[in-house]
Coordinates of C-alpha atoms in Angstrom, one line a residue:
Chain R
X1 CA 14.5 -9.1 -0.5
X2 CA 16.9 -11.2 2.5
X3 CA 14.7 -14.0 3.9
X4 CA 14.7 -15.1 7.0
X5 CA 16.0 -18.7 6.1
X6 CA 18.4 -17.3 4.5
X7 CA 20.5 -15.9 8.3
X8 CA 22.8 -17.7 9.7
X9 CA 22.4 -16.8 13.7
X10 CA 24.6 -14.1 14.9
X11 CA 25.3 -13.3 18.0
X12 CA 24.5 -9.0 18.9
X13 CA 24.3 -6.5 17.9
X14 CA 22.2 -8.0 15.2
X15 CA 20.7 -5.9 12.8
X16 CA 18.7 -7.2 10.2
X17 CA 19.2 -6.1 6.8
X18 CA 16.3 -4.9 6.1
X19 CA 15.1 -2.7 9.2
X20 CA 11.8 -0.9 9.5
X21 CA 11.8 2.1 7.0
X22 CA 10.6 4.7 9.9
X23 CA 13.2 3.6 12.4
X24 CA 16.3 4.8 13.0
X25 CA 19.6 2.7 12.8
X26 CA 20.2 1.3 16.5
X27 CA 22.4 -1.2 18.3
X28 CA 19.7 -4.6 19.3
X29 CA 17.2 -5.8 17.6
X30 CA 15.1 -8.0 19.3
X31 CA 14.9 -11.7 18.0
X32 CA 11.1 -11.2 17.2
X33 CA 11.7 -7.6 15.4
X34 CA 14.6 -9.4 13.7
X35 CA 12.4 -12.5 12.3
X36 CA 9.9 -9.9 11.7
X37 CA 12.3 -7.9 9.3
X38 CA 13.1 -11.0 8.0
X39 CA 9.9 -13.0 7.0
X40 CA 9.1 -14.2 3.3
X41 CA 5.2 -14.1 3.9
X42 CA 3.5 -10.3 4.8
X43 CA 0.4 -12.5 6.3
X44 CA 0.0 -16.2 8.2
X45 CA 1.3 -17.2 10.4
X46 CA 4.7 -17.7 11.9
X47 CA 6.5 -19.2 15.0
X48 CA 9.9 -19.9 16.1
X49 CA 11.4 -22.3 18.9
X50 CA 15.3 -23.1 20.4
X51 CA 16.5 -25.8 22.2
X52 CA 20.5 -27.3 23.2
X53 CA 20.8 -30.3 21.9
X54 CA 24.3 -32.6 23.2
X55 CA 25.6 -33.0 19.6
X56 CA 28.2 -32.2 17.3
X57 CA 25.8 -29.6 14.8
X58 CA 27.1 -31.9 12.0
X59 CA 25.1 -34.4 12.7
X60 CA 22.3 -32.3 13.7
X61 CA 22.4 -31.2 10.3
X62 CA 23.0 -34.3 9.1
X63 CA 19.4 -36.2 10.8
X64 CA 17.6 -32.8 9.8
X65 CA 18.9 -33.3 5.8
X66 CA 17.2 -36.5 5.3
X67 CA 14.1 -34.8 4.8
X68 CA 12.0 -38.4 5.4
X69 CA 13.2 -37.8 8.9
X70 CA 11.1 -34.7 9.7
X71 CA 7.6 -36.6 10.1
X72 CA 9.3 -38.5 12.9
X73 CA 9.9 -35.0 14.9
X74 CA 7.1 -32.7 13.1
X75 CA 3.6 -34.3 14.6
X76 CA 1.5 -33.0 11.6
X77 CA 3.7 -33.9 8.9
X78 CA 2.7 -37.6 7.2
X79 CA 5.0 -37.8 5.0
X80 CA 7.6 -36.4 3.2
X81 CA 9.0 -38.1 -0.1
X82 CA 12.6 -36.2 -1.7
X83 CA 11.6 -35.3 -5.7
X84 CA 15.1 -34.6 -6.6
X85 CA 18.3 -33.0 -4.1
X86 CA 16.8 -29.7 -3.0
X87 CA 12.5 -30.6 -4.4
X88 CA 10.7 -32.5 -1.7
X89 CA 6.9 -33.7 -1.9
X90 CA 5.2 -32.8 1.6
X91 CA 2.5 -34.6 2.7
X92 CA 0.7 -32.8 6.1
X93 CA -2.6 -33.2 8.3
X94 CA -5.2 -29.9 8.1
X95 CA -4.3 -28.1 10.4
X96 CA -8.1 -28.1 12.1
X97 CA -9.9 -30.8 11.7
X98 CA -7.0 -33.9 10.9
X99 CA -8.7 -36.0 9.0
X100 CA -7.6 -34.4 5.5
X101 CA -4.3 -33.5 4.1
X102 CA -2.6 -31.2 2.6
X103 CA 0.2 -31.4 -0.2
X104 CA 2.7 -29.0 -1.1
X105 CA 5.9 -29.3 -3.0
X106 CA 9.2 -27.4 -1.2
X107 CA 12.7 -26.4 -2.4
X108 CA 15.5 -25.9 -0.5
X109 CA 16.4 -22.4 -1.2
X110 CA 19.0 -22.5 1.0
X111 CA 22.0 -25.2 2.3
X112 CA 24.8 -24.7 4.6
X113 CA 25.8 -28.3 6.3
X114 CA 26.3 -28.1 9.6
X115 CA 25.0 -24.7 9.9
X116 CA 21.8 -24.0 8.0
X117 CA 18.7 -25.6 6.2
X118 CA 15.5 -23.4 5.0
X119 CA 12.3 -24.4 2.1
X120 CA 10.0 -22.8 0.3
X121 CA 7.5 -24.0 -1.4
X122 CA 7.5 -23.7 -5.1
X123 CA 4.7 -20.4 -6.5
X124 CA 1.5 -21.7 -6.9
X125 CA 1.0 -23.9 -4.3
X126 CA -2.0 -24.5 -2.4
X127 CA -0.6 -23.1 0.3
X128 CA 2.6 -20.6 1.2
X129 CA 4.9 -22.2 3.3
X130 CA 8.9 -21.6 4.3
X131 CA 10.6 -22.9 6.9
X132 CA 14.5 -22.8 8.5
X133 CA 16.6 -24.8 11.0
X134 CA 19.7 -23.2 12.2
X135 CA 22.0 -24.9 13.9
X136 CA 25.0 -23.1 16.3
X137 CA 27.8 -24.9 18.3
X138 CA 28.5 -22.8 21.3
X139 CA 31.2 -22.7 23.5
X140 CA 32.2 -23.8 26.2
X141 CA 31.0 -27.3 25.4
X142 CA 27.6 -25.9 26.5
X143 CA 25.9 -28.2 23.5
X144 CA 24.8 -27.1 19.8
X145 CA 21.6 -24.7 19.8
X146 CA 18.8 -25.3 17.2
X147 CA 16.7 -23.1 16.5
X148 CA 13.5 -23.4 14.0
X149 CA 11.4 -21.0 12.4
X150 CA 8.5 -22.0 10.7
X151 CA 5.5 -19.7 8.7
X152 CA 2.4 -20.3 6.7
X153 CA -0.3 -18.4 4.9
X154 CA -3.4 -21.1 5.2
X155 CA -5.3 -22.1 2.0
X156 CA -8.8 -20.3 2.0
X157 CA -8.3 -16.4 2.6
X158 CA -8.4 -14.1 5.5
X159 CA -11.0 -16.1 7.0
X160 CA -8.5 -19.0 7.4
X161 CA -6.0 -16.5 8.5
X162 CA -7.6 -15.1 11.3
X163 CA -8.3 -18.3 13.2
X164 CA -4.6 -19.6 12.6
X165 CA -3.2 -16.6 14.3
X166 CA -5.7 -17.4 16.9
X167 CA -3.7 -20.4 16.7
X168 CA -0.3 -19.4 16.6
X169 CA 0.0 -20.3 20.8
X170 CA -1.2 -24.0 19.4
X171 CA 1.6 -24.2 16.4
X172 CA 4.0 -22.6 19.3
X173 CA 3.6 -25.6 21.3
X174 CA 3.3 -28.0 18.5
X175 CA 6.9 -26.7 17.1
X176 CA 8.4 -26.7 20.5
X177 CA 7.4 -30.7 21.4
X178 CA 9.3 -31.3 17.9
X179 CA 11.8 -29.6 18.9
X180 CA 11.9 -31.5 22.0
X181 CA 11.0 -34.9 20.1
X182 CA 14.0 -34.5 18.1
X183 CA 16.7 -33.8 21.0
X184 CA 15.0 -36.9 22.5
X185 CA 16.2 -38.8 19.7
X186 CA 19.1 -36.9 19.2
X187 CA 20.4 -37.4 22.3
X188 CA 18.8 -40.6 23.3
X189 CA 18.2 -42.8 20.6
X190 CA 14.7 -42.7 21.5
X191 CA 11.5 -40.7 22.2
X192 CA 9.9 -40.7 25.9
X193 CA 6.6 -41.8 26.1
X194 CA 4.2 -43.2 28.4
X195 CA 1.2 -43.8 26.3
X196 CA 0.2 -47.7 26.4
X197 CA 1.3 -48.0 29.8
X198 CA -1.4 -50.0 32.5
X199 CA -3.8 -47.8 34.2
X200 CA -7.3 -48.6 36.5
X201 CA -10.2 -48.4 34.7
X202 CA -11.7 -45.3 34.9
X203 CA -13.9 -43.1 32.5
X204 CA -12.7 -39.9 33.5
X205 CA -9.1 -41.4 31.9
X206 CA -8.5 -39.2 29.3
X207 CA -5.8 -39.2 26.4
X208 CA -2.6 -37.5 28.4
X209 CA -1.9 -34.4 27.2
X210 CA 0.9 -33.6 25.1
X211 CA 0.9 -36.9 23.7
X212 CA -1.6 -36.8 21.2
X213 CA 0.8 -38.5 18.3
X214 CA -1.9 -39.0 16.2
X215 CA 1.4 -42.2 15.3
X216 CA 1.2 -45.6 15.9
X217 CA 3.6 -46.8 18.3
X218 CA 5.4 -49.0 15.4
X219 CA 5.9 -45.9 14.0
X220 CA 7.3 -44.0 17.3
X221 CA 9.6 -47.2 17.7
X222 CA 10.8 -47.0 14.4
X223 CA 11.9 -43.3 15.2
X224 CA 14.1 -45.2 18.1
X225 CA 15.7 -47.7 15.5
X226 CA 19.3 -46.2 15.4
X227 CA 19.0 -47.6 11.5
X228 CA 15.8 -45.5 10.7
X229 CA 17.4 -42.3 12.0
X230 CA 20.7 -40.7 9.6
X231 CA 22.6 -43.9 11.0
X232 CA 25.8 -42.3 12.2
X233 CA 24.1 -39.5 14.4
X234 CA 22.3 -42.1 16.5
X235 CA 25.1 -44.7 16.2
X236 CA 27.2 -42.4 18.9
X237 CA 24.5 -42.1 21.3
X238 CA 25.6 -43.7 24.2
X239 CA 25.2 -42.6 28.0
Chain D
X1 CA -1.2 -57.6 36.9
X2 CA -1.8 -56.0 40.3
X3 CA -1.5 -52.8 41.0
X4 CA -2.5 -49.5 42.8
X5 CA -4.8 -46.9 41.4
X6 CA -5.2 -43.1 42.3
X7 CA -8.7 -42.7 41.6
X8 CA -9.4 -39.5 43.8
X9 CA -8.7 -37.7 47.5
X10 CA -8.4 -40.9 50.0
X11 CA -8.8 -43.3 47.1
X12 CA -6.2 -46.0 46.2
X13 CA -7.6 -49.3 45.5
X14 CA -5.7 -52.2 44.1
X15 CA -7.0 -53.6 40.7
X16 CA -6.4 -55.4 38.0
X17 CA -4.5 -53.3 34.9
X18 CA -2.6 -54.7 31.9
X19 CA 0.8 -56.1 32.2
X20 CA 3.2 -53.4 30.9
X21 CA 5.3 -53.7 27.6
X22 CA 8.7 -53.0 26.4
X23 CA 7.5 -49.7 24.1
X24 CA 11.3 -48.4 23.8
X25 CA 14.5 -50.3 23.0
X26 CA 16.1 -48.6 26.5
X27 CA 13.1 -49.8 28.1
X28 CA 13.0 -52.8 30.8
X29 CA 10.3 -54.2 32.7
X30 CA 10.9 -55.5 36.5
X31 CA 9.0 -57.8 38.7
X32 CA 8.7 -55.9 41.9
X33 CA 9.8 -57.8 45.0
X34 CA 9.1 -54.8 47.0
X35 CA 7.6 -51.6 47.1
X36 CA 7.3 -48.4 49.5
X37 CA 4.9 -46.0 50.1
X38 CA 6.3 -42.2 49.7
X39 CA 5.3 -39.5 52.3
X40 CA 4.9 -37.2 48.7
X41 CA 2.7 -40.5 47.9
X42 CA 0.7 -38.9 50.7
X43 CA 0.5 -35.2 48.5
X44 CA -1.4 -37.1 45.7
X45 CA -3.1 -39.1 48.4
X46 CA -4.7 -35.8 50.2
X47 CA -5.8 -34.7 46.4
X48 CA -2.3 -32.2 46.6
X49 CA -0.5 -32.0 43.9
X50 CA -2.1 -31.7 40.4
X51 CA -1.9 -33.2 37.4
X52 CA -2.8 -37.1 39.0
X53 CA -6.1 -38.9 36.3
X54 CA -8.3 -41.9 37.9
X55 CA -6.5 -44.7 37.3
X56 CA -3.5 -44.1 37.5
X57 CA -0.6 -46.8 39.2
X58 CA 1.0 -45.6 41.8
X59 CA 4.5 -45.4 43.4
X60 CA 8.2 -44.5 42.7
X61 CA 10.2 -46.5 45.3
X62 CA 10.6 -49.7 44.2
X63 CA 13.0 -52.7 43.4
X64 CA 13.1 -56.3 41.8
X65 CA 14.2 -58.3 39.2
X66 CA 14.8 -58.0 35.7
X67 CA 12.0 -60.1 33.5
X68 CA 12.9 -58.3 30.6
X69 CA 14.9 -55.6 28.4
X70 CA 14.6 -53.6 25.8
X71 CA 17.3 -54.5 22.2
X72 CA 19.4 -51.1 23.8
X73 CA 19.8 -52.5 27.3
X74 CA 23.0 -54.2 27.3
X75 CA 24.0 -53.9 30.7
X76 CA 21.0 -55.7 32.5
X77 CA 20.0 -59.0 31.7
X78 CA 17.2 -60.8 32.7
X79 CA 17.0 -62.5 36.4
X80 CA 19.6 -59.6 37.7
X81 CA 18.4 -57.6 40.7
X82 CA 17.9 -53.8 40.3
X83 CA 17.1 -51.3 42.7
X84 CA 15.3 -48.9 40.3
X85 CA 15.5 -44.2 40.9
X86 CA 12.5 -43.0 40.8
X87 CA 14.2 -40.0 39.1
X88 CA 14.3 -41.4 35.0
X89 CA 16.6 -39.3 34.0
X90 CA 18.6 -40.2 30.1
X91 CA 22.4 -39.8 31.2
X92 CA 23.1 -37.9 27.7
X93 CA 21.3 -34.2 28.2
X94 CA 22.7 -30.8 29.1
X95 CA 21.2 -31.3 32.8
X96 CA 22.7 -35.3 33.4
X97 CA 25.5 -34.2 31.8
X98 CA 26.0 -32.1 34.8
X99 CA 25.0 -34.7 37.7
X100 CA 21.5 -32.6 37.5
X101 CA 19.8 -35.7 37.0
X102 CA 16.2 -34.2 38.3
X103 CA 16.2 -32.0 35.6
X104 CA 16.7 -34.0 32.6
X105 CA 15.4 -32.7 29.6
X106 CA 14.3 -35.8 27.7
X107 CA 13.0 -38.3 30.3
X108 CA 9.4 -36.5 30.2
X109 CA 6.4 -37.3 28.0
X110 CA 4.4 -34.3 28.6
X111 CA 7.5 -31.7 28.5
X112 CA 5.8 -28.9 26.7
X113 CA 2.6 -29.3 29.5
X114 CA 5.9 -28.7 32.3
X115 CA 7.3 -25.9 30.5
X116 CA 3.7 -24.2 30.3
X117 CA 3.7 -25.0 34.0
X118 CA 6.9 -24.5 35.2
X119 CA 8.9 -22.3 32.7
X120 CA 11.2 -25.6 31.8
X121 CA 10.6 -29.5 31.2
X122 CA 10.4 -31.6 34.5
X123 CA 12.0 -34.8 34.7
X124 CA 10.2 -38.0 34.6
X125 CA 9.1 -39.4 37.7
X126 CA 7.5 -42.5 38.2
X127 CA 3.5 -42.6 38.8
X128 CA 4.0 -39.2 40.4
X129 CA 1.4 -37.7 37.8
X130 CA 0.9 -36.5 33.9
X131 CA 3.4 -33.5 35.3
X132 CA 6.4 -35.7 35.9
X133 CA 5.2 -37.4 32.7
X134 CA 2.6 -39.9 33.3
X135 CA 4.7 -42.9 34.1
X136 CA 3.1 -45.9 35.6
X137 CA 3.7 -46.4 39.0
X138 CA 5.9 -48.9 40.5
X139 CA 2.9 -49.5 43.1
X140 CA 2.2 -52.9 41.0
X141 CA 3.8 -56.6 40.0
X142 CA 5.3 -55.4 36.9
X143 CA 6.8 -52.2 36.1
X144 CA 8.1 -50.9 32.5
X145 CA 11.4 -48.7 33.8
X146 CA 12.5 -46.0 31.0
X147 CA 16.3 -45.2 30.1
X148 CA 16.9 -48.8 32.2
X149 CA 20.5 -48.9 31.2
X150 CA 21.1 -46.1 32.7
X151 CA 18.9 -46.2 36.3
X152 CA 18.8 -49.0 37.6
X153 CA 21.6 -50.6 40.1
X154 CA 22.4 -54.4 40.6
X155 CA 22.5 -55.0 44.4
X156 CA 23.5 -58.5 45.3
X157 CA 21.8 -61.9 45.9
X158 CA 22.2 -61.7 49.7
X159 CA 21.4 -58.7 51.2
X160 CA 18.0 -58.3 52.1
X161 CA 15.2 -56.0 50.1
X162 CA 14.9 -53.7 53.3
X163 CA 18.6 -52.4 53.3
X164 CA 18.3 -51.7 50.1
X165 CA 15.0 -50.7 49.0
X166 CA 15.2 -47.1 50.2
X167 CA 18.0 -46.3 47.3
X168 CA 15.1 -45.8 45.1
X169 CA 14.5 -42.9 46.5
X170 CA 14.3 -41.7 50.6
X171 CA 18.2 -42.1 51.5
X172 CA 19.9 -40.5 48.3
X173 CA 17.2 -37.8 49.0
X174 CA 18.3 -37.5 53.1
X175 CA 21.4 -37.5 51.8
X176 CA 21.4 -34.6 49.1
X177 CA 19.7 -32.6 51.9
X178 CA 22.3 -33.0 54.5
X179 CA 24.6 -32.1 51.9
X180 CA 22.9 -29.0 51.0
X181 CA 23.5 -28.1 54.8
X182 CA 26.7 -28.1 54.1
X183 CA 27.9 -28.9 58.0
X184 CA 31.7 -27.5 59.1
X185 CA 32.9 -29.1 62.1
X186 CA 30.7 -27.6 65.2
X187 CA 27.8 -26.3 63.1
X188 CA 24.7 -27.3 64.4
X189 CA 21.6 -28.7 62.1
X190 CA 17.8 -28.4 62.9
X191 CA 15.8 -31.2 60.6
X192 CA 11.7 -29.9 60.2
X193 CA 9.9 -33.5 60.2
X194 CA 10.6 -36.8 61.3
X195 CA 8.9 -39.0 59.0
X196 CA 11.2 -41.2 57.2
X197 CA 13.5 -38.7 54.4
X198 CA 13.3 -36.6 58.1
X199 CA 15.1 -39.8 60.3
X200 CA 17.0 -40.3 57.5
X201 CA 18.6 -37.1 57.0
X202 CA 19.0 -37.1 60.9
X203 CA 21.3 -40.4 59.9
X204 CA 23.0 -38.7 56.9
X205 CA 24.0 -36.1 59.3
X206 CA 25.5 -38.3 62.1
X207 CA 27.5 -39.9 59.4
X208 CA 28.7 -36.9 57.7
X209 CA 29.8 -36.1 61.6
X210 CA 27.4 -34.1 62.4
X211 CA 27.7 -33.2 66.4
X212 CA 24.1 -31.4 66.8
X213 CA 21.1 -32.3 65.3
X214 CA 17.9 -31.1 66.0
X215 CA 14.8 -33.3 65.0
X216 CA 11.4 -30.7 65.0
X217 CA 8.2 -33.5 64.7
X218 CA 5.1 -33.7 67.0
X219 CA 4.4 -37.4 66.5
X220 CA 6.2 -38.8 69.6
X221 CA 6.9 -42.4 68.4
X222 CA 8.6 -40.5 65.4
X223 CA 10.7 -38.2 67.7
X224 CA 11.7 -41.6 69.8
X225 CA 13.0 -42.7 66.7
X226 CA 15.4 -39.7 66.0
X227 CA 16.5 -39.4 69.5
X228 CA 17.7 -42.9 69.1
X229 CA 19.4 -41.9 65.7
X230 CA 21.3 -39.3 67.5
X231 CA 18.7 -35.9 67.3
X232 CA 17.7 -34.1 70.1
X233 CA 13.7 -34.3 70.0
X234 CA 11.9 -30.7 69.6
X235 CA 8.1 -31.4 70.0
X236 CA 6.9 -28.3 68.1
X237 CA 3.4 -28.7 70.4
X238 CA 5.0 -28.2 73.6
X239 CA 7.5 -26.4 73.1
X240 CA 8.5 -23.3 71.2
X241 CA 10.9 -24.3 68.5
X242 CA 12.7 -20.7 68.2
X243 CA 13.2 -19.8 71.4
X244 CA 14.7 -24.2 72.1
X245 CA 17.2 -23.7 68.7
X246 CA 18.1 -20.8 69.9
X247 CA 19.0 -21.5 73.6
X248 CA 20.9 -24.4 72.7
X249 CA 22.5 -22.6 69.8
X250 CA 24.2 -19.5 72.2
X251 CA 21.4 -17.7 70.6
X252 CA 22.6 -17.7 66.9
X253 CA 20.3 -20.2 65.9
X254 CA 21.2 -23.4 63.7
X255 CA 23.9 -23.4 60.6
X256 CA 21.5 -25.1 58.8
X257 CA 17.9 -25.9 58.4
X258 CA 16.6 -29.2 56.6
X259 CA 12.8 -29.3 55.3
X260 CA 12.2 -32.8 55.2
X261 CA 7.9 -32.1 55.4
X262 CA 6.8 -30.0 52.3
X263 CA 3.7 -28.3 51.1
X264 CA 1.5 -30.4 54.0
X265 CA 3.1 -28.3 56.8
X266 CA 1.1 -28.5 60.0
X267 CA 1.1 -25.3 61.8
X268 CA -0.4 -24.3 65.0
X269 CA -1.8 -21.0 65.4
X270 CA -3.7 -18.0 62.4
X271 CA -1.2 -18.5 59.8
X272 CA -1.5 -22.4 59.7
X273 CA -5.8 -22.0 60.2
X274 CA -5.1 -19.7 57.7
X275 CA -2.9 -22.0 55.5
X276 CA -5.3 -24.6 55.4
X277 CA -8.4 -22.4 54.3
X278 CA -6.0 -21.1 51.8
X279 CA -5.1 -24.8 50.2
X280 CA -8.5 -26.1 51.1
X281 CA -10.6 -23.1 48.6
X282 CA -7.3 -23.5 45.9
X283 CA -6.2 -19.6 46.7
X284 CA -3.1 -21.1 47.8
X285 CA -1.8 -24.6 46.2
X286 CA 1.1 -25.2 49.4
X287 CA 1.2 -24.5 52.6
X288 CA 4.4 -23.1 53.5
X289 CA 4.2 -23.1 57.5
X290 CA 8.6 -24.7 57.4
X291 CA 9.3 -22.9 54.9
X292 CA 8.7 -19.5 57.3
X293 CA 9.8 -21.2 60.4
X294 CA 13.0 -22.4 58.8
X295 CA 13.6 -18.6 57.8
X296 CA 12.9 -17.5 60.8
X297 CA 15.3 -19.3 63.3
X298 CA 18.3 -20.0 60.4
X299 CA 21.5 -17.8 61.8
X300 CA 22.2 -15.3 59.8
X301 CA 24.4 -15.9 56.8
X302 CA 23.1 -20.4 57.4
X303 CA 21.3 -22.6 54.7
X304 CA 18.3 -23.9 54.1
X305 CA 18.1 -27.3 52.4
X306 CA 14.6 -27.5 51.3
X307 CA 13.8 -31.2 50.5
X308 CA 9.7 -31.4 51.5
X309 CA 7.9 -31.3 47.8
X310 CA 5.9 -28.3 46.8
X311 CA 4.0 -27.9 43.2
X312 CA 2.8 -23.7 43.3
X313 CA 3.3 -20.0 44.5
X314 CA 3.4 -19.6 48.5
X315 CA 1.9 -17.1 50.1
X316 CA 3.1 -14.8 52.8
X317 CA 7.2 -15.8 52.2
X318 CA 9.0 -13.9 54.5
X319 CA 11.9 -12.5 51.5
X320 CA 12.7 -9.7 53.2
X321 CA 13.7 -11.8 56.7
X322 CA 15.6 -14.3 54.4
X323 CA 17.5 -11.8 51.9
X324 CA 18.3 -9.4 55.5
X325 CA 20.0 -12.4 57.5
X326 CA 21.9 -13.4 53.8
X327 CA 20.2 -17.2 53.8
X328 CA 21.4 -19.1 50.9
X329 CA 18.5 -21.7 49.6
X330 CA 19.5 -25.0 48.3
X331 CA 16.8 -27.7 46.5
X332 CA 16.1 -29.9 44.2
X333 CA 14.2 -33.1 43.4
X334 CA 16.6 -35.6 43.9
X335 CA 19.9 -35.7 41.8
X336 CA 19.4 -39.4 42.6
X337 CA 22.2 -41.3 40.3
X338 CA 24.1 -39.0 41.8
X339 CA 24.6 -40.6 45.0
X340 CA 23.4 -44.1 44.4
X341 CA 26.3 -46.2 44.0
X342 CA 28.4 -44.7 46.6
X343 CA 25.1 -45.2 49.4
X344 CA 24.8 -48.7 48.0
X345 CA 28.4 -49.2 49.1
X346 CA 27.5 -47.7 52.4
X347 CA 25.1 -49.5 53.1
X348 CA 26.4 -53.0 51.4
X349 CA 29.5 -51.6 54.1
X350 CA 26.8 -51.5 57.0
X351 CA 27.6 -47.7 57.5
X352 CA 24.2 -46.8 57.1
X353 CA 21.0 -48.9 57.6
X354 CA 17.6 -47.2 56.2
X355 CA 15.5 -49.9 57.2
X356 CA 15.6 -48.9 60.9
X357 CA 12.9 -46.4 59.5
X358 CA 10.3 -49.4 58.7
X359 CA 7.4 -49.1 61.0
X360 CA 5.0 -51.7 58.8
X361 CA 5.3 -54.5 55.7
X362 CA 2.4 -55.0 54.3
X363 CA 1.3 -57.0 51.4
X364 CA -0.3 -55.0 48.4
X365 CA -3.4 -56.0 48.2
X366 CA -3.9 -54.3 51.7
X367 CA -2.1 -50.9 49.8
X368 CA -5.7 -48.5 50.7
X369 CA -5.1 -49.8 54.2
X370 CA -1.0 -48.9 54.2
X371 CA -1.9 -45.6 52.7
X372 CA -4.6 -44.5 55.2
X373 CA -1.9 -45.9 58.4
X374 CA 0.7 -43.9 56.8
X375 CA -1.1 -40.8 56.1
X376 CA -3.0 -40.8 59.7
X377 CA 0.1 -42.2 61.1
X378 CA -1.5 -44.7 62.8
X379 CA -0.1 -47.8 64.7
X380 CA 3.1 -46.2 65.4
X381 CA 3.6 -46.0 61.9
X382 CA 6.6 -44.2 60.1
X383 CA 7.3 -46.5 56.8
X384 CA 5.2 -48.7 54.9
X385 CA 6.7 -51.5 52.9
X386 CA 4.6 -53.2 50.3
X387 CA 5.0 -56.9 49.2
X388 CA 3.3 -57.9 45.8
X389 CA 4.0 -61.7 47.1
X390 CA 2.2 -61.7 50.5
X391 CA -1.3 -62.9 50.9
X392 CA -3.8 -59.9 51.7
X393 CA -4.3 -59.3 55.1
X394 CA -1.1 -60.7 56.3
X395 CA -0.4 -59.2 59.9
X396 CA 0.9 -55.9 60.5
X397 CA 4.3 -56.5 61.7
X398 CA 5.3 -53.1 63.7
X399 CA 9.4 -53.4 64.0
X400 CA 9.5 -51.8 66.9

């Protein structure tokens, strides 16, 4: 089966390689239909997000290919340890309580430098998960498009899946937030934060929306350390 | 340190808060020498703008001395005297590259939330709600300035604060609005609102060579100030704005209309009352009576330059009138870094003197009183500058 995470971005008209059987051939497919036709898993949560970054696609790919970098952009990930060049051990916070962690081993299933990177859990994993990120430089110096697709099937059956589906909206904003942070680091060398700033006393104050990073400030500072992110990628980020 | 904190509608307190720290490599910490209350702060003061949290430090117009810089800031050093743009811009995103600095993609930590609200992430602003990033503002002794290697502009030591402070917001805002009017020789421009931005827009239009500028307000001392800057004053409580403008423009209407009022416009008549009620019961976030009047008055094919702050949807927007008259609407938060250096040059040369709009200089400690003065336009109040160095209760100093 052709895989979602195996498809380089195509320009329209764009027909999925395995169109739904009941549908006659068409000129145009929506991104949703295309992604749907390319999904690896039939069940579970599926989210996508896209952004535009003012850096060459090769640099963006290089920063992403250092898998150890991903937890710095993707909030739910605690750490990634590379076992070998294509195998990695991922640790994430469990989706709904934030205290227990889930672990899985992923294999890179597609790797075209400067274009696409895709990964998938090995068979028998506690959680089924696949993800890909595609890079494409746009004409007229508009920048590089970064398109991310993630699918996962939660570990315990259909109840968890129903809950997970209800949280797709949340997963969507988390993926968007991750891409936003990725763009911030690649373009500016740091992640904008306003936590930890002066404020008057008030019992009504809540955590600042959109910034409930369960990371320490030291981690956040670390992201902005040019040595910690693909050094070549960040070195040139000077306004 | 001491800072002006927002605690709710018409509840502003000067409190002891923790001092800011460098959080990112491109940060700097500024010790504030002067800060001002902006007309847009009054939208927060009146509880009209969403996304505030009790305790938030207010203020986006400020200047002062650099006391610390992060490892990524090489163009500033301790002791430099700088004016800080109210808009936080990274300088390297899609939008900054196109000089759309107030649309910066990277400066708002709450970008996802604003994307949900506005369809796109908004840039960060100092002290202007969590929609624009939740950054602590400049009405304080010390401020953390992100992307300090890109935003702040150095000013010479010998120039008084009052001359250059407004490069932080209202002077570039007014100048940009005047530029949006795209006035040709012979054109007439009408400016709604004679607050600080409206007055500086009059000043900017005159400096650009626009001969006929009309200034519309209802506060006599503000209209008088507009007149001294070269505008023809129109008091909307005693004069019919449409009739007056048409009479003065050979029946065409002004070639461009500039909104320096925004979401809390005061309108006379039934629509004005309906607008206030709708806003009070949250049926409508904004009162668009100035926009309506501008569309009504503007000449066919003319331009509306909208500087006033709006936050949400508006009702009874006369789109048919705008469409059939072929109007162009130009609007934005100020793309400040685009005008910063040029305006500093003009101020240093003496071509522009924005300090003319200042009516009061008070101690930072007296901010609560200052907000009330400015909001209710008491004591001839046009613009308040706050100084952390002044002792509490320092005598208000009205300037003519």
